[in-house]
């Protein structure tokens, strides 16, 4: 089987496994599935969204396998000759109902353009009421994955890449507490694919214990409103800076699948300032890049 | 008095007059004012926000008068030699509580860069439950303003400019029903300033009757939720495409004053589809550029 198809098969199966596990965690409702194809062929995808569950306000898990031609302008911004490209991967964003449960994002993908091909991906955590133990657990899982693949992966490097990428310069803060991020991994194809599979297979180990630990925590309406204010930063990041969003919009992806990552309800409150020493004020300390392990 | 200062004086006074009128319309609460200065001089501004009024969920009216140095990269995207710039103007975005009342945006400004100087501005309406009479009234006011200044203004041209500018390519729809938009008006400085003053002085004629007509309309919670879904498009436009937002963020503007334009509460509902023939479905017909007069 062509290598790209092996990747696509892995990513499709990963979507199945993650969705099945998230339905178990939520316990109240199922994913809705939308199968879509790009106009004029060029592949398609399988978007799954779980809405208004007991645990998740909105959980989106995408699989896609697309190919086509990039605009000249956009092609120049991406490595590799020419304008032909392909991309396959799994991406997910989980917005929890309970503000004590962090949001999480993960994306693992294989791309080709001209004679170049590479893997990219990562996973990062966005708490609203952060729990240091959760952050350490999340980072530890990703460090262990990286440590199992020393030829192609490096936790310190990928952790810093994540901090650098998920940064909102206009706010002077990171989107969340990071995790790992990597892109353009183009050497040692087989070993990198093993690493990426290990990442995909480890996602539920990284996030599952955190959501299960906090999904029944008590919270107030004021804490829910704070989550909605903070989700504004999530939307700002995705619309102002996220390369995945721009890539999707520029390559004619399915709009609802791309913007599925946006939070269900967002509150932009003018000049919101948490009370000094409140739990809301403490969050700021977590949104500075730092060593968690 | 230096011409730029005359402009700034007009824009500051316009802010006062508009805020006073909006407080009258709202009747329940007052604007909060934040006076700010840019770090290391370079001017500043006066941000006024009215929150959770009877009529307005969030009404922001900014005055600013700033100057400084643009980054090389950003300077290349703007006419005029060098990197020194100044900008003064009034900008406002009004988000009404009642979904039967359209949101509205207006901005009038005078910029200089190197040896160039120009006016820009415009005003556009974003209804959720559109009323054709309102749209016609709004456009008629702006046409009459343009018609009073034939040397420098042209309604047809500025109306098309508005349709082209406030367009969301990924959604295939305009942000609202348009109005007028103009930029880089650099000849006939005195006559253009007269036109811009006429615009500023006409804003309340354009919007006032619309808000007064609908502010006591009955509405349901479902209609309020539809307004919040549609406000998602407003946020998408401002964060993905709006040059004013980008200009502000790139020139080190005050973040809360720039993002004041964002709606107070936004709902991103996966694959939202209004029922066929519903009033919500009818909105789509208004979001295609068309002749209103």
mmCIF file of N, CA, C and O in Angstrom, chain B residues 58-100:
data_model
loop_
_atom_site.group_PDB
_atom_site.id
_atom_site.type_symbol
_atom_site.label_atom_id
_atom_site.label_comp_id
_atom_site.label_asym_id
_atom_site.label_seq_id
_atom_site.Cartn_x
_atom_site.Cartn_y
_atom_site.Cartn_z
ATOM 1 N N UNK B 58 -23.738 46.155 24.105
ATOM 2 C CA UNK B 58 -22.361 46.657 24.136
ATOM 3 C C UNK B 58 -22.235 47.688 23.024
ATOM 4 O O UNK B 58 -22.415 47.363 21.843
ATOM 5 N N UNK B 59 -21.960 48.906 23.415
ATOM 6 C CA UNK B 59 -21.777 49.974 22.438
ATOM 7 C C UNK B 59 -20.410 50.580 22.707
ATOM 8 O O UNK B 59 -20.139 51.030 23.823
ATOM 9 N N UNK B 60 -19.553 50.562 21.708
ATOM 10 C CA UNK B 60 -18.218 51.118 21.876
ATOM 11 C C UNK B 60 -18.019 52.264 20.906
ATOM 12 O O UNK B 60 -18.315 52.137 19.721
ATOM 13 N N UNK B 61 -17.554 53.387 21.435
ATOM 14 C CA UNK B 61 -17.267 54.553 20.594
ATOM 15 C C UNK B 61 -15.873 55.044 20.963
ATOM 16 O O UNK B 61 -15.639 55.492 22.081
ATOM 17 N N UNK B 62 -14.957 54.927 20.024
ATOM 18 C CA UNK B 62 -13.557 55.289 20.241
ATOM 19 C C UNK B 62 -13.209 56.606 19.604
ATOM 20 O O UNK B 62 -13.641 56.877 18.481
ATOM 21 N N UNK B 63 -12.373 57.371 20.296
ATOM 22 C CA UNK B 63 -11.639 58.444 19.614
ATOM 23 C C UNK B 63 -10.163 58.150 19.817
ATOM 24 O O UNK B 63 -9.752 57.737 20.911
ATOM 25 N N UNK B 64 -9.372 58.340 18.768
ATOM 26 C CA UNK B 64 -7.934 58.202 18.973
ATOM 27 C C UNK B 64 -7.176 59.170 18.084
ATOM 28 O O UNK B 64 -7.679 59.640 17.054
ATOM 29 N N UNK B 65 -5.991 59.477 18.523
ATOM 30 C CA UNK B 65 -5.115 60.403 17.808
ATOM 31 C C UNK B 65 -3.697 59.920 18.122
ATOM 32 O O UNK B 65 -3.161 60.217 19.186
ATOM 33 N N UNK B 66 -3.148 59.129 17.228
ATOM 34 C CA UNK B 66 -1.883 58.461 17.520
ATOM 35 C C UNK B 66 -0.878 58.736 16.406
ATOM 36 O O UNK B 66 -1.239 59.115 15.290
ATOM 37 N N UNK B 67 0.389 58.569 16.735
ATOM 38 C CA UNK B 67 1.426 58.681 15.712
ATOM 39 C C UNK B 67 2.606 57.847 16.157
ATOM 40 O O UNK B 67 2.718 57.472 17.328
ATOM 41 N N UNK B 68 3.472 57.516 15.208
ATOM 42 C CA UNK B 68 4.604 56.673 15.561
ATOM 43 C C UNK B 68 5.278 56.135 14.324
ATOM 44 O O UNK B 68 5.212 56.747 13.246
ATOM 45 N N UNK B 69 5.907 54.988 14.501
ATOM 46 C CA UNK B 69 6.712 54.381 13.444
ATOM 47 C C UNK B 69 6.131 53.003 13.169
ATOM 48 O O UNK B 69 5.915 52.220 14.099
ATOM 49 N N UNK B 70 5.894 52.720 11.888
ATOM 50 C CA UNK B 70 5.405 51.394 11.506
ATOM 51 C C UNK B 70 6.585 50.443 11.336
ATOM 52 O O UNK B 70 7.683 50.873 10.990
ATOM 53 N N UNK B 71 6.340 49.146 11.530
ATOM 54 C CA UNK B 71 7.370 48.164 11.181
ATOM 55 C C UNK B 71 7.593 48.246 9.669
ATOM 56 O O UNK B 71 6.697 48.614 8.908
ATOM 57 N N UNK B 72 8.810 47.904 9.234
ATOM 58 C CA UNK B 72 9.121 47.955 7.802
ATOM 59 C C UNK B 72 8.126 47.129 6.998
ATOM 60 O O UNK B 72 7.615 47.559 5.971
ATOM 61 N N UNK B 73 7.862 45.918 7.501
ATOM 62 C CA UNK B 73 6.986 45.006 6.760
ATOM 63 C C UNK B 73 5.601 45.617 6.591
ATOM 64 O O UNK B 73 5.013 45.585 5.514
ATOM 65 N N UNK B 74 5.082 46.188 7.678
ATOM 66 C CA UNK B 74 3.734 46.731 7.629
ATOM 67 C C UNK B 74 3.708 48.020 6.810
ATOM 68 O O UNK B 74 2.754 48.271 6.063
ATOM 69 N N UNK B 75 4.782 48.826 6.923
ATOM 70 C CA UNK B 75 4.849 50.099 6.194
ATOM 71 C C UNK B 75 4.752 49.877 4.687
ATOM 72 O O UNK B 75 4.149 50.676 3.971
ATOM 73 N N UNK B 76 5.327 48.768 4.219
ATOM 74 C CA UNK B 76 5.304 48.480 2.774
ATOM 75 C C UNK B 76 3.894 48.270 2.248
ATOM 76 O O UNK B 76 3.643 48.424 1.057
ATOM 77 N N UNK B 77 2.962 47.897 3.136
ATOM 78 C CA UNK B 77 1.596 47.606 2.695
ATOM 79 C C UNK B 77 0.719 48.849 2.633
ATOM 80 O O UNK B 77 -0.451 48.764 2.285
ATOM 81 N N UNK B 78 1.284 50.007 2.983
ATOM 82 C CA UNK B 78 0.489 51.238 3.096
ATOM 83 C C UNK B 78 1.127 52.303 2.225
ATOM 84 O O UNK B 78 2.354 52.400 2.174
ATOM 85 N N UNK B 79 0.321 53.106 1.513
ATOM 86 C CA UNK B 79 0.896 54.129 0.626
ATOM 87 C C UNK B 79 1.753 55.124 1.409
ATOM 88 O O UNK B 79 1.557 55.303 2.620
ATOM 89 N N UNK B 80 2.658 55.781 0.691
ATOM 90 C CA UNK B 80 3.493 56.816 1.306
ATOM 91 C C UNK B 80 4.873 56.291 1.645
ATOM 92 O O UNK B 80 5.039 55.137 2.003
ATOM 93 N N UNK B 81 5.844 57.199 1.551
ATOM 94 C CA UNK B 81 7.248 56.847 1.839
ATOM 95 C C UNK B 81 7.462 56.650 3.328
ATOM 96 O O UNK B 81 6.697 57.155 4.145
ATOM 97 N N UNK B 82 8.537 55.963 3.659
ATOM 98 C CA UNK B 82 8.993 55.903 5.040
ATOM 99 C C UNK B 82 8.101 55.083 5.953
ATOM 100 O O UNK B 82 7.226 54.337 5.487
ATOM 101 N N UNK B 83 8.332 55.251 7.251
ATOM 102 C CA UNK B 83 7.610 54.433 8.225
ATOM 103 C C UNK B 83 6.882 55.283 9.273
ATOM 104 O O UNK B 83 6.167 54.752 10.110
ATOM 105 N N UNK B 84 7.052 56.603 9.219
ATOM 106 C CA UNK B 84 6.351 57.449 10.186
ATOM 107 C C UNK B 84 4.882 57.601 9.797
ATOM 108 O O UNK B 84 4.557 57.709 8.612
ATOM 109 N N UNK B 85 4.001 57.582 10.772
ATOM 110 C CA UNK B 85 2.577 57.697 10.454
ATOM 111 C C UNK B 85 1.866 58.463 11.561
ATOM 112 O O UNK B 85 2.372 58.593 12.685
ATOM 113 N N UNK B 86 0.673 58.955 11.218
ATOM 114 C CA UNK B 86 -0.241 59.441 12.246
ATOM 115 C C UNK B 86 -1.650 59.045 11.831
ATOM 116 O O UNK B 86 -1.919 58.829 10.642
ATOM 117 N N UNK B 87 -2.519 58.894 12.789
ATOM 118 C CA UNK B 87 -3.907 58.509 12.506
ATOM 119 C C UNK B 87 -4.790 59.111 13.579
ATOM 120 O O UNK B 87 -4.504 58.984 14.766
ATOM 121 N N UNK B 88 -5.847 59.769 13.139
ATOM 122 C CA UNK B 88 -6.841 60.233 14.109
ATOM 123 C C UNK B 88 -8.227 59.938 13.565
ATOM 124 O O UNK B 88 -8.443 60.000 12.349
ATOM 125 N N UNK B 89 -9.140 59.586 14.435
ATOM 126 C CA UNK B 89 -10.476 59.251 13.961
ATOM 127 C C UNK B 89 -11.416 58.844 15.067
ATOM 128 O O UNK B 89 -11.037 58.727 16.240
ATOM 129 N N UNK B 90 -12.654 58.651 14.648
ATOM 130 C CA UNK B 90 -13.708 58.141 15.531
ATOM 131 C C UNK B 90 -14.142 56.803 14.956
ATOM 132 O O UNK B 90 -14.325 56.683 13.747
ATOM 133 N N UNK B 91 -14.307 55.794 15.801
ATOM 134 C CA UNK B 91 -14.849 54.533 15.297
ATOM 135 C C UNK B 91 -15.831 53.998 16.315
ATOM 136 O O UNK B 91 -15.666 54.199 17.523
ATOM 137 N N UNK B 92 -16.840 53.353 15.821
ATOM 138 C CA UNK B 92 -17.856 52.839 16.734
ATOM 139 C C UNK B 92 -18.450 51.545 16.208
ATOM 140 O O UNK B 92 -18.529 51.323 14.987
ATOM 141 N N UNK B 93 -18.837 50.704 17.145
ATOM 142 C CA UNK B 93 -19.611 49.497 16.838
ATOM 143 C C UNK B 93 -20.682 49.392 17.913
ATOM 144 O O UNK B 93 -20.372 49.458 19.111
ATOM 145 N N UNK B 94 -21.930 49.253 17.473
ATOM 146 C CA UNK B 94 -23.048 49.176 18.414
ATOM 147 C C UNK B 94 -23.722 47.816 18.284
ATOM 148 O O UNK B 94 -24.230 47.468 17.214
ATOM 149 N N UNK B 95 -23.694 47.053 19.363
ATOM 150 C CA UNK B 95 -24.372 45.756 19.395
ATOM 151 C C UNK B 95 -25.627 45.901 20.246
ATOM 152 O O UNK B 95 -25.541 46.088 21.463
ATOM 153 N N UNK B 96 -26.753 45.809 19.602
ATOM 154 C CA UNK B 96 -28.027 46.021 20.289
ATOM 155 C C UNK B 96 -28.464 44.766 21.034
ATOM 156 O O UNK B 96 -28.116 43.646 20.670
ATOM 157 N N UNK B 97 -29.216 44.969 22.076
ATOM 158 C CA UNK B 97 -29.770 43.845 22.825
ATOM 159 C C UNK B 97 -30.842 43.135 22.004
ATOM 160 O O UNK B 97 -30.861 41.905 21.911
ATOM 161 N N UNK B 98 -31.726 43.907 21.413
ATOM 162 C CA UNK B 98 -32.870 43.355 20.690
ATOM 163 C C UNK B 98 -32.417 42.864 19.309
ATOM 164 O O UNK B 98 -31.882 43.641 18.517
ATOM 165 N N UNK B 99 -32.619 41.584 19.004
ATOM 166 C CA UNK B 99 -32.144 41.067 17.706
ATOM 167 C C UNK B 99 -32.860 41.683 16.514
ATOM 168 O O UNK B 99 -32.410 41.510 15.377
ATOM 169 N N UNK B 100 -33.957 42.408 16.762
ATOM 170 C CA UNK B 100 -34.648 43.096 15.660
ATOM 171 C C UNK B 100 -33.942 44.402 15.289
ATOM 172 O O UNK B 100 -34.248 45.007 14.269
#
